[in-house]
């Protein structure tokens, strides 16, 4: 059995939506997820990334959650 270090940080895109105009908005509620195969602690850091049609992007990060 190999108990070495895992893959480290993993980025998981859960969904994408189109946003248009200067006041476009997206709201997410009651989202659920599962982590399997982890032999230690798991930290989850939610984020949102906006990518323009020209390829420019901005990302904002939420507070880290300790998934005890």
mmCIF file of C-alpha atoms in Angstrom:
data_model
loop_
_atom_site.group_PDB
_atom_site.id
_atom_site.type_symbol
_atom_site.label_atom_id
_atom_site.label_comp_id
_atom_site.label_asym_id
_atom_site.label_seq_id
_atom_site.Cartn_x
_atom_site.Cartn_y
_atom_site.Cartn_z
ATOM 1 C CA UNK A 1 0.000 0.000 0.000
ATOM 2 C CA UNK A 2 1.411 3.376 -1.050
ATOM 3 C CA UNK A 3 0.682 6.076 1.530
ATOM 4 C CA UNK A 4 2.755 8.799 -0.109
ATOM 5 C CA UNK A 5 1.674 12.395 -0.591
ATOM 6 C CA UNK A 6 -1.409 12.918 -2.711
ATOM 7 C CA UNK A 7 -1.841 15.128 -5.730
ATOM 8 C CA UNK A 8 -1.812 18.319 -3.648
ATOM 9 C CA UNK A 9 -3.995 21.196 -4.788
ATOM 10 C CA UNK A 10 -6.764 20.201 -7.167
ATOM 11 C CA UNK A 11 -8.905 22.701 -9.070
ATOM 12 C CA UNK A 12 -12.401 21.374 -9.729
ATOM 13 C CA UNK A 13 -14.733 23.362 -11.973
ATOM 14 C CA UNK A 14 -18.286 22.542 -10.946
ATOM 15 C CA UNK A 15 -20.243 24.588 -13.493
ATOM 16 C CA UNK A 16 -20.066 27.519 -15.866
ATOM 17 C CA UNK A 17 -22.678 30.024 -16.982
ATOM 18 C CA UNK A 18 -22.808 32.838 -19.507
ATOM 19 C CA UNK A 19 -22.850 36.357 -18.026
ATOM 20 C CA UNK A 20 -23.601 39.434 -20.126
ATOM 21 C CA UNK A 21 -23.590 43.163 -19.538
ATOM 22 C CA UNK A 22 -21.985 45.344 -16.890
ATOM 23 C CA UNK A 23 -24.369 44.105 -14.169
ATOM 24 C CA UNK A 24 -24.500 40.405 -14.994
ATOM 25 C CA UNK A 25 -24.870 38.193 -11.918
ATOM 26 C CA UNK A 26 -24.708 34.557 -10.836
ATOM 27 C CA UNK A 27 -26.022 33.142 -7.566
ATOM 28 C CA UNK A 28 -25.333 29.677 -6.149
ATOM 29 C CA UNK A 29 -27.076 28.153 -3.141
ATOM 30 C CA UNK A 30 -27.400 24.741 -1.525
ATOM 31 C CA UNK A 31 -24.356 23.353 -3.330
ATOM 32 C CA UNK A 32 -23.150 19.954 -2.112
ATOM 33 C CA UNK A 33 -20.005 17.902 -2.738
ATOM 34 C CA UNK A 34 -18.109 14.854 -1.548
ATOM 35 C CA UNK A 35 -14.429 14.136 -0.993
ATOM 36 C CA UNK A 36 -13.383 10.483 -1.150
ATOM 37 C CA UNK A 37 -10.054 8.735 -0.826
ATOM 38 C CA UNK A 38 -8.527 11.377 1.455
ATOM 39 C CA UNK A 39 -6.431 9.968 4.295
ATOM 40 C CA UNK A 40 -5.992 13.316 6.028
ATOM 41 C CA UNK A 41 -7.473 16.752 6.372
ATOM 42 C CA UNK A 42 -9.167 18.494 3.473
ATOM 43 C CA UNK A 43 -9.359 22.249 2.971
ATOM 44 C CA UNK A 44 -11.838 23.677 0.479
ATOM 45 C CA UNK A 45 -11.423 27.178 -0.921
ATOM 46 C CA UNK A 46 -14.357 28.353 -3.048
ATOM 47 C CA UNK A 47 -13.677 30.753 -5.893
ATOM 48 C CA UNK A 48 -15.339 32.450 -8.834
ATOM 49 C CA UNK A 49 -13.578 33.242 -12.102
ATOM 50 C CA UNK A 50 -14.884 35.511 -14.838
ATOM 51 C CA UNK A 51 -13.364 35.060 -18.299
ATOM 52 C CA UNK A 52 -14.172 37.603 -20.999
ATOM 53 C CA UNK A 53 -14.741 36.763 -24.647
ATOM 54 C CA UNK A 54 -11.250 38.241 -25.266
ATOM 55 C CA UNK A 55 -9.720 35.779 -22.781
ATOM 56 C CA UNK A 56 -9.086 38.272 -19.969
ATOM 57 C CA UNK A 57 -9.931 36.915 -16.523
ATOM 58 C CA UNK A 58 -10.389 37.907 -12.902
ATOM 59 C CA UNK A 59 -10.661 35.487 -9.974
ATOM 60 C CA UNK A 60 -11.930 36.044 -6.447
ATOM 61 C CA UNK A 61 -11.429 33.594 -3.584
ATOM 62 C CA UNK A 62 -13.624 32.899 -0.575
ATOM 63 C CA UNK A 63 -12.544 31.930 2.924
ATOM 64 C CA UNK A 64 -10.984 28.462 3.277
ATOM 65 C CA UNK A 65 -13.291 25.824 4.790
ATOM 66 C CA UNK A 66 -11.824 23.055 6.950
ATOM 67 C CA UNK A 67 -13.768 19.925 5.992
ATOM 68 C CA UNK A 68 -13.302 18.082 9.302
#
